[in-house]
Coordinates of C-alpha atoms in Angstrom, one line a residue:
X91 CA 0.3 -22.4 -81.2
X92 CA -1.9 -24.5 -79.3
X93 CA 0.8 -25.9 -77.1
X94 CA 1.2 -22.6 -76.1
X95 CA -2.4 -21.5 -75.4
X96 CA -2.8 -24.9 -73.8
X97 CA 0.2 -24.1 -71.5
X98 CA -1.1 -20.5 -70.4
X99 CA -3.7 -21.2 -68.0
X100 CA -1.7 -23.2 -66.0
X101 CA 1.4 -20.7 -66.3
X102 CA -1.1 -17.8 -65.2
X103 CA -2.3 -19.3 -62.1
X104 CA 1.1 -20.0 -61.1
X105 CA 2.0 -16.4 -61.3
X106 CA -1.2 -15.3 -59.2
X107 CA 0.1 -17.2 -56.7
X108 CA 3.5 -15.7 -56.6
X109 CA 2.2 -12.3 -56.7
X110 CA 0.0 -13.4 -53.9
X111 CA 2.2 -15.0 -51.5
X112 CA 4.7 -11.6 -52.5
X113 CA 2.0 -9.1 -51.4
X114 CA 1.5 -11.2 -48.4
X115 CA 4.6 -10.4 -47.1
X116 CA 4.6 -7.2 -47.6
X117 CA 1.5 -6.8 -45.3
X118 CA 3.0 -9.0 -42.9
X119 CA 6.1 -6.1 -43.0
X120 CA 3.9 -3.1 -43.0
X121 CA 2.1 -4.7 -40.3
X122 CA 5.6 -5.7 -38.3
X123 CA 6.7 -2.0 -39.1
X124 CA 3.7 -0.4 -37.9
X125 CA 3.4 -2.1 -34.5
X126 CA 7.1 -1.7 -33.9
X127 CA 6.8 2.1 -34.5
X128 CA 3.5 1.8 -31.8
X129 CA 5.7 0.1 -29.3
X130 CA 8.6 3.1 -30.1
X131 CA 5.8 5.5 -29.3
X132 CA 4.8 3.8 -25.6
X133 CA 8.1 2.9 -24.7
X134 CA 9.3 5.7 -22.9
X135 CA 6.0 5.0 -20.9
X136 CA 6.7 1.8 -20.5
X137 CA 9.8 2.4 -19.3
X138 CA 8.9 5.5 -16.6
X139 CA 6.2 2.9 -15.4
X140 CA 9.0 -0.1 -14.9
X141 CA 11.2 2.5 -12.9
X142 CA 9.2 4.4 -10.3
X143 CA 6.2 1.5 -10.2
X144 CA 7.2 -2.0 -11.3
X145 CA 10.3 -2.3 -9.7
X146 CA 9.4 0.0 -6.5
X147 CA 7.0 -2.5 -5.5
X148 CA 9.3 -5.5 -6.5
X149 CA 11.6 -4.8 -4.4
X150 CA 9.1 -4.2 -1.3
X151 CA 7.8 -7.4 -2.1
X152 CA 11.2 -9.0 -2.1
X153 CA 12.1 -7.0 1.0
X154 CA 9.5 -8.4 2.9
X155 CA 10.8 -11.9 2.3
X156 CA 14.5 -10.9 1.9
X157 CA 16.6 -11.3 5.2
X158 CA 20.5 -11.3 4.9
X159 CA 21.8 -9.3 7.6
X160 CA 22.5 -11.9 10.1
X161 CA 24.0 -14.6 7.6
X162 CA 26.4 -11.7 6.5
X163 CA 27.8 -10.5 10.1
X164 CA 27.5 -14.1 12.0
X165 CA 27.9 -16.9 9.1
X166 CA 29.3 -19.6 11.3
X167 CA 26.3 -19.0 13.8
X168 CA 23.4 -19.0 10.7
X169 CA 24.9 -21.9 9.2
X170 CA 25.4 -23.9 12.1
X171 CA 21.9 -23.5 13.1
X172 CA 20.5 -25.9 10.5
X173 CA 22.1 -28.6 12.6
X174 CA 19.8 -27.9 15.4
X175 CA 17.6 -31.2 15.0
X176 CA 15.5 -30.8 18.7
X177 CA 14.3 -27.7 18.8
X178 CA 12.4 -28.3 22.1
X179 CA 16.2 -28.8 23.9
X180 CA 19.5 -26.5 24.0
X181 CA 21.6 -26.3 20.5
X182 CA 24.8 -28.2 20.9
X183 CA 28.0 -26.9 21.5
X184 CA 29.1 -26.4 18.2
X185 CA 26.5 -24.1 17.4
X186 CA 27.4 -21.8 21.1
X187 CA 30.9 -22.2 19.6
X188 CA 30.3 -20.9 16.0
X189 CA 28.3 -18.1 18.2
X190 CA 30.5 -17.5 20.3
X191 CA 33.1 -17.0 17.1
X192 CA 30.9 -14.6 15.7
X193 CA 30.5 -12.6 18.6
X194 CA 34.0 -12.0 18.8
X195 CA 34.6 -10.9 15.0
X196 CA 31.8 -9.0 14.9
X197 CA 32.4 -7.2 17.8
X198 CA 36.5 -6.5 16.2
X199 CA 34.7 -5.6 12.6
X200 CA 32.2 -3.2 14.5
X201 CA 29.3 -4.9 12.8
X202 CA 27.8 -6.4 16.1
X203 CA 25.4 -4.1 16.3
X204 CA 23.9 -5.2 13.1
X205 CA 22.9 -8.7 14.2
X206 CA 21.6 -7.2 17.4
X207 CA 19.6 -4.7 15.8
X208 CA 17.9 -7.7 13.4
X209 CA 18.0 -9.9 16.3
X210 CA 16.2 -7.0 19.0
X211 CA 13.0 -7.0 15.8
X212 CA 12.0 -10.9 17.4
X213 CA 13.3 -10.4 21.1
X214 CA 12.7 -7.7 23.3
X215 CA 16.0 -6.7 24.8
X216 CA 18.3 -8.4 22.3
X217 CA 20.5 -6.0 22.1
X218 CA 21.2 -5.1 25.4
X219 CA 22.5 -8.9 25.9
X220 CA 24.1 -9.1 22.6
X221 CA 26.5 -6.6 23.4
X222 CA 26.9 -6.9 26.9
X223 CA 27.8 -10.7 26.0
X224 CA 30.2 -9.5 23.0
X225 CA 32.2 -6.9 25.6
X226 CA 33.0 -10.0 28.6
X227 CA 33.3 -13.0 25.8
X228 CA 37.0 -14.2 27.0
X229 CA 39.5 -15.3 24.6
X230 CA 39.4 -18.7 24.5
X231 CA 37.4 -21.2 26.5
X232 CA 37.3 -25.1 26.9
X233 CA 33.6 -25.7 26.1
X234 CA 31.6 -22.2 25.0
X235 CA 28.2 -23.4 26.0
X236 CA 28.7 -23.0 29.2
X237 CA 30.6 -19.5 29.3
X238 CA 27.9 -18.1 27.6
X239 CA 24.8 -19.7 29.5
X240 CA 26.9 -18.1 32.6
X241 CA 27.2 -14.7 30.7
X242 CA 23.6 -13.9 30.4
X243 CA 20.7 -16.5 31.1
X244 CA 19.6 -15.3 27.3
X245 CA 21.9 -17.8 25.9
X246 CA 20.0 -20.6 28.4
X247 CA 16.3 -20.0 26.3
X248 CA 15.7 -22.1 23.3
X249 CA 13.5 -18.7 22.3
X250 CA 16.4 -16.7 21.7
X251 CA 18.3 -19.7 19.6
X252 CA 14.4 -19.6 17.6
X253 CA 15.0 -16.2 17.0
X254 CA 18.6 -16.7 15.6
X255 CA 17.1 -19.7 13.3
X256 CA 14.3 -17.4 12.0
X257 CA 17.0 -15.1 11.1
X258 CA 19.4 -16.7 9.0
X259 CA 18.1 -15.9 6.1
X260 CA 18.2 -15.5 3.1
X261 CA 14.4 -15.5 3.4
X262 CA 11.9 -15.4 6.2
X263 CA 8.7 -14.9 6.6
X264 CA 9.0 -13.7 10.2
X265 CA 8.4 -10.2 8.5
X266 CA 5.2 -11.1 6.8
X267 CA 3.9 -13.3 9.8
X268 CA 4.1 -10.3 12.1
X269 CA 2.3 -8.1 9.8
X270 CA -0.3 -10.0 10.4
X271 CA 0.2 -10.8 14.2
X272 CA 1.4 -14.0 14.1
X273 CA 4.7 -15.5 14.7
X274 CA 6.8 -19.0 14.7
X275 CA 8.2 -20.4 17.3
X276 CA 11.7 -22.3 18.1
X277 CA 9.6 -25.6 16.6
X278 CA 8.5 -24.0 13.7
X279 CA 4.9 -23.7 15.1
X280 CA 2.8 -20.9 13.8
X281 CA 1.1 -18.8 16.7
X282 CA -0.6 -16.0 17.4
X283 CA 1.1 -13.0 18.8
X284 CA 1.2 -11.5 22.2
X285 CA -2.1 -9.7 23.0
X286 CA 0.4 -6.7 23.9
X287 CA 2.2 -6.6 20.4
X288 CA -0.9 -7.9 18.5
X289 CA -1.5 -4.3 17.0
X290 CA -1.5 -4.8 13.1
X291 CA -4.7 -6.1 11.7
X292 CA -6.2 -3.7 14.2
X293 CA -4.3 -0.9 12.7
X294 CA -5.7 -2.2 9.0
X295 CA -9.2 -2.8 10.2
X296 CA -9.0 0.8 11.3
X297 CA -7.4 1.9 8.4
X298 CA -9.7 0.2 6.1
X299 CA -12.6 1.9 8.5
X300 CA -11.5 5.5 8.1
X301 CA -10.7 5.0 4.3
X302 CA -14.6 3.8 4.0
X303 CA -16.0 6.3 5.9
X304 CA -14.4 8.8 4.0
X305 CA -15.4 7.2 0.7
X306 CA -19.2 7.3 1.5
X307 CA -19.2 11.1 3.1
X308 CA -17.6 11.9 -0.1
X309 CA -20.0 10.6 -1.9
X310 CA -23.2 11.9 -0.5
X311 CA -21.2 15.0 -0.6
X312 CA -19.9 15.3 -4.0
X313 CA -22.8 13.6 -6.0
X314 CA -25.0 16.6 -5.6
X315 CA -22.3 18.9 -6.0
X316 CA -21.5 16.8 -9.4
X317 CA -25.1 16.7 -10.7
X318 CA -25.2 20.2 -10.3
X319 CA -22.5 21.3 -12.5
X320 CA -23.9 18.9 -15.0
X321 CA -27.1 20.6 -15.6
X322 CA -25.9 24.3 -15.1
X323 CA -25.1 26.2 -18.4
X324 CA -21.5 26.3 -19.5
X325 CA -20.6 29.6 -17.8
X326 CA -21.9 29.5 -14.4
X327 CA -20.6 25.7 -14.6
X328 CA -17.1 26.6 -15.4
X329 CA -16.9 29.0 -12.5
X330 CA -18.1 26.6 -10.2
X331 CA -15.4 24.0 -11.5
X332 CA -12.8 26.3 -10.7
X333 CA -14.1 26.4 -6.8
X334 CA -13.7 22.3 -7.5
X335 CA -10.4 22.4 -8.4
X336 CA -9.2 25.2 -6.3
X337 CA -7.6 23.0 -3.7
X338 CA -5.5 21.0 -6.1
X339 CA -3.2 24.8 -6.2
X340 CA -2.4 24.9 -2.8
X341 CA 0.1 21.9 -1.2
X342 CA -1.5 19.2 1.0
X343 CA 0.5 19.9 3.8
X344 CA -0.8 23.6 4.0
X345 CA -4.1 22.7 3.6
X346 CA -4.0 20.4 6.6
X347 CA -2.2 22.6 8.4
X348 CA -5.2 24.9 7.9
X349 CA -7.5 23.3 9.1
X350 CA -5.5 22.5 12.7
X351 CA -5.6 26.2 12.9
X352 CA -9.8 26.1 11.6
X353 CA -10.9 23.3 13.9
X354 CA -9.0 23.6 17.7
X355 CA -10.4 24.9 20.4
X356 CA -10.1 29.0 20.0
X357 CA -10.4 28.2 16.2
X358 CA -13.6 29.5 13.6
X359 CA -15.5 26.9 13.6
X360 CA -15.6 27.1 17.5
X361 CA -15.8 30.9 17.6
X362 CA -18.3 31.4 15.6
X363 CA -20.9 28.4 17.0
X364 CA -20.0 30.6 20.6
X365 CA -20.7 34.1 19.0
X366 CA -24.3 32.4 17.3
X367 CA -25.2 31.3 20.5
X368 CA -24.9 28.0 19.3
X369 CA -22.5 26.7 22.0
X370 CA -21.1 27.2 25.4
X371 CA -18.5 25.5 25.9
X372 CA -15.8 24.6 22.7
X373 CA -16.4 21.4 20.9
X374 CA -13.2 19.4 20.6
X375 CA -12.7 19.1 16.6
X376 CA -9.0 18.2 16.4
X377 CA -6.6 15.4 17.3
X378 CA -9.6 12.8 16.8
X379 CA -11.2 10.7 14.6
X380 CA -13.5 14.1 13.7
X381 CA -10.5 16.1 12.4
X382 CA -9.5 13.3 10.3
X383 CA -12.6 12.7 8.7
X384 CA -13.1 16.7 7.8
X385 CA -10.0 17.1 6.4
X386 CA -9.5 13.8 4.3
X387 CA -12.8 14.4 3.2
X388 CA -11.9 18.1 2.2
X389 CA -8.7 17.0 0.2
X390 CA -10.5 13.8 -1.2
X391 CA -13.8 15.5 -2.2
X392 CA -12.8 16.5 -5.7
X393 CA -11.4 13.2 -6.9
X394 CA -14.9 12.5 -6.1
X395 CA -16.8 15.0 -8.0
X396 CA -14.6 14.8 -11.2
X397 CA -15.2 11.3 -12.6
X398 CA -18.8 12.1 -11.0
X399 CA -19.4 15.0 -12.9
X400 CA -17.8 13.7 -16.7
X401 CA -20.4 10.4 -16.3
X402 CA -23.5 12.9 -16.0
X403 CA -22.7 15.2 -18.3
X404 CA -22.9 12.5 -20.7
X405 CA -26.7 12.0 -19.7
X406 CA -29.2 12.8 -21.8
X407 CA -31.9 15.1 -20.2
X408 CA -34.2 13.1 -22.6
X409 CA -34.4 9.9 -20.5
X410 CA -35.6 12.0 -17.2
X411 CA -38.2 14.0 -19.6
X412 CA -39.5 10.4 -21.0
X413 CA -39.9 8.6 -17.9
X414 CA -42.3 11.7 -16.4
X415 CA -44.1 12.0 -19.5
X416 CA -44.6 8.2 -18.6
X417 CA -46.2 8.8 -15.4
X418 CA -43.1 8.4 -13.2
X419 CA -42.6 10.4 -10.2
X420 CA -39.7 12.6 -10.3
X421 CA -38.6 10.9 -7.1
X422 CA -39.0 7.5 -8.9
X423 CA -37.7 8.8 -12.4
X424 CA -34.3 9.4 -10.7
X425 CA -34.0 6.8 -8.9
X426 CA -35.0 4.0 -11.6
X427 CA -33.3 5.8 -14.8
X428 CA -31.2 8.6 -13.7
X429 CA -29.4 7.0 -10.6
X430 CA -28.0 3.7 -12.7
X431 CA -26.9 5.9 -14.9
X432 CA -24.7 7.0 -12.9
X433 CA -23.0 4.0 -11.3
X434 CA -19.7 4.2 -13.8
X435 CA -19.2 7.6 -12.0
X436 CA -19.8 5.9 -9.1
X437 CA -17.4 3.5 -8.6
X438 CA -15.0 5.1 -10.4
X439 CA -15.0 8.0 -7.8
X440 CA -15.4 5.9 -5.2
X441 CA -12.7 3.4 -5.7
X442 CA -10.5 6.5 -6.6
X443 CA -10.9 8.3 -2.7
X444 CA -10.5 4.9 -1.8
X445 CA -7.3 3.7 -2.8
X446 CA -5.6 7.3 -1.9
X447 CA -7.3 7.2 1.6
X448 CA -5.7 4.1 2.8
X449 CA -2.3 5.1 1.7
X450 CA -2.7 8.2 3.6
X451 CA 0.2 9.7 6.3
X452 CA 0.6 13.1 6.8
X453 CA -3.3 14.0 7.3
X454 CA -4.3 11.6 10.3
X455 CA -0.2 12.2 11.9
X456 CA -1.3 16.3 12.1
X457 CA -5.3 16.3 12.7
X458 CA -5.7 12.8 14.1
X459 CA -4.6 11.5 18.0
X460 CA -2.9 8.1 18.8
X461 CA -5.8 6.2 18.3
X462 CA -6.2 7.9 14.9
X463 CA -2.9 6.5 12.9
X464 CA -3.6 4.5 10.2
X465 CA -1.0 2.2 9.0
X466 CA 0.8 4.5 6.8
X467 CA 2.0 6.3 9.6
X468 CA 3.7 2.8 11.4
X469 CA 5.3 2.3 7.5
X470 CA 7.1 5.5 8.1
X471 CA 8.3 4.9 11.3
X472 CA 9.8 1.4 10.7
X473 CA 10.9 2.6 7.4
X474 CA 12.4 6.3 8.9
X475 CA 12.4 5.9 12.8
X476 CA 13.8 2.7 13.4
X477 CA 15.4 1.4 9.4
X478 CA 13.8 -1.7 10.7
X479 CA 12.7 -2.1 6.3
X480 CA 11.9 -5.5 6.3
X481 CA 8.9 -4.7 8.5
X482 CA 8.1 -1.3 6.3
X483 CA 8.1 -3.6 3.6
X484 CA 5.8 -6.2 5.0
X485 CA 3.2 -4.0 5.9
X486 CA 3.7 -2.3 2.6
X487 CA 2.9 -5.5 1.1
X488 CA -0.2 -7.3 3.2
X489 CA -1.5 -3.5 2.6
X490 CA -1.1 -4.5 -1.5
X491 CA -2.7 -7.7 -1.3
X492 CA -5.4 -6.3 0.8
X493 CA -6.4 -3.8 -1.7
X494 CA -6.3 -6.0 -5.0
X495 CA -8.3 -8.4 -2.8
X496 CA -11.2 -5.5 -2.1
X497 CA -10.4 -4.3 -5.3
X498 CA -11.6 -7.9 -6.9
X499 CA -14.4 -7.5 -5.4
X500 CA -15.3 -4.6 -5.7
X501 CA -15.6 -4.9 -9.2
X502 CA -17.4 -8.2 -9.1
X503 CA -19.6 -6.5 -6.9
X504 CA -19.9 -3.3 -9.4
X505 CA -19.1 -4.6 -12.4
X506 CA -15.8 -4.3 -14.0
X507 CA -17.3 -2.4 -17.0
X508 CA -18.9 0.2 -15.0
X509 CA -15.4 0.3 -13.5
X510 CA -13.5 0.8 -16.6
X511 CA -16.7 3.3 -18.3
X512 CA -16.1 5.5 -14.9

């Protein structure tokens, strides 16, 4: 008997432990179970955001960088063209002879215009003497650099040889440079562009202009609007919400349509400032930086209001009543305890009108003139008018970066909890 009640205390811990390490693991299961059953729930999410965002932008970025059309029509050419050691002199035969190989398959395969297509992006007129070459290339020849300097005094520029070189692919970054006016020359030296076809960090400063603009109007304009709802009672509120979100029922392309018909020259706005006496002559509204502006703004304004308005209707009236029963002004009441109150709404809005604004196209290519476009409008066009993606895609992305980079500081500026609060 007392071997056996000297033996229990040491058998009983033993079993605790079992028992322990046994419920353990069924935590640890129950825990496994419950986060796989979470992940079951947001993967459908997950997976919508992968297709139509994560790879979208993947494959811009890649794009942009991407550059295999010339390796795949004239392969001797693109891979001859790593031999060229000088850059500052003529390539060597060989190279005007794997050229002058691919000019004559790709002309028989009808892909020709492919290379001159991708070759006319870098050299003005490419195409022209790409094809003109391709059609009077004779059959066979004792030395080809020759016959082709004589063909068309292209084929006598190292420029048009830099051009090939900065095209073979698979990658460049002759997309990415341009974007940002810059390109590389036959030695591989980084340059500014052409003060002629130097256009695209104006078109970003401008587009980064209009979309700030827009921001701040919308601001001073929605922030009384949104204080307003927030201290009206419910039902005269609500009906004023409805005017808010009226817009958002009819399609953007109407509404800007509308107001080309609201703002030209025998339009309202001009009628009735003639018919109040108000003007003589019509004020010109439309096809200029003013039409943009009132119609961004009009389609913009309640993306504004909204994150506005649920920030101070969370605001308790108390705050304003204690700091005048203080001795604050009203003046300095809302401006010292109401007003900070307010910055989640704030940003929120703000960075909100902000990020849609520079991604804009169809309003500014209907109410705005050519010196209105921002560069949504040139990402259409290379990506529509002339297939020319790579470019599309470049803009695309130097547009991306742009916009993370304001977007950091933004919220270092703001605060990235007032951010995420908005």
């Amino acid at each position: 008997m007392s071997s056996d009640v000297a033996l229990s205390p040491t058998a009983r811990p033993a079993g605790d432990a079992k028992e322990r390490s046994a419920l353990k693991a069924k935590l640890r299961r129950a825990e496994r179970m419950r986060q796989l059953k979470a992940f079951g729930l947001i993967a459908p999410l997950l997976v919508f955001l992968l297709i139509t965002f994560v790879i979208p932008i993947a494959g811009m970025m890649l794009r942009s960088v991407h550059d295999p059309e010339l390796s795949q029509v004239w392969p001797r050419t693109t891979a001859a063209i790593g031999t060229w050691s000088d850059r500052s002199q003529l390539p060597s035969e060989e190279i005007y002879a794997a050229l002058a190989a691919d000019l004559r398959e790709s002309r028989e395969n009808r892909t020709i215009g492919t290379a001159a297509r991708r070759l006319n992006y870098d050299i003005n007129g490419a195409r022209t003497f790409i094809m003109g070459t391709a059609r009077a290339l004779p059959d066979t020849a004792e030395a080809w650099k020759p016959v082709l300097m004589e063909l068309d005094p292209a084929w006598t520029n190292v420029e048009t040889f830099g051009a090939i070189d900065r095209a073979s692919g698979p990658f460049t970054s002759f997309f990415l440079l341009a974007a940002v006016d810059k390109e590389k020359t036959a030695s591989g030296a980084i340059v500014s562009a052409p003060e002629q076809e130097a256009v695209y960090l104006t078109l970003f400063g401008r587009t980064f202009f209009i979309s700030t603009m827009v921001t701040l109007i919308c601001l001073v304009m929605g922030f009384p609007v949104a204080y307003l709802l927030a201290n009206l009672p419910p039902k005269k509120a609500n009906l004023l919400m409805i005017l808010v979100l009226l817009p958002f029922w009819t399609s953007l392309l109407v509404r800007t349509a509308a107001w080309v018909v609201v703002l030209q020259e025998q339009g309202l706005v001009n009628d009735a400032l003639r018919f109040l006496g108000i003007l003589d002559e019509p004020l010109r509204l439309i096809y200029n930086r003013t039409g943009v502006y009132i119609a961004m703004v009009h389609i913009l304004l309640p993306f504004m209001i909204l994150p506005l308005y649920s920030v101070m209707k969370g605001i308790k009236p108390v705050y304003m009543r204690a700091a005048t029963s203080l001795g604050a002004p009203p003046v300095t009441a809302f401006v010292r305890v109401y007003l900070p109150q307010t910055l989640p709404g704030i940003s929120a809005g703000a960075l909100l009108v902000f990020i849609i604004a520079i991604g804009y196209y169809i309003t500014p290519a209907l109410v705005g003139g050519a010196a209105d476009q921002m560069i949504s409008y040139f990402i259409a066009f290379y990506t529509t008018g002339t297939v020319n993606w790579g470019m599309a895609a470049a803009l695309g992305a130097v547009l991306l970066v742009a916009t993370m980079i304001l977007y950091a500081v933004y919220t270092r500026l703001v605060g990235a909890d007032k951010v995420r609060l908005g």
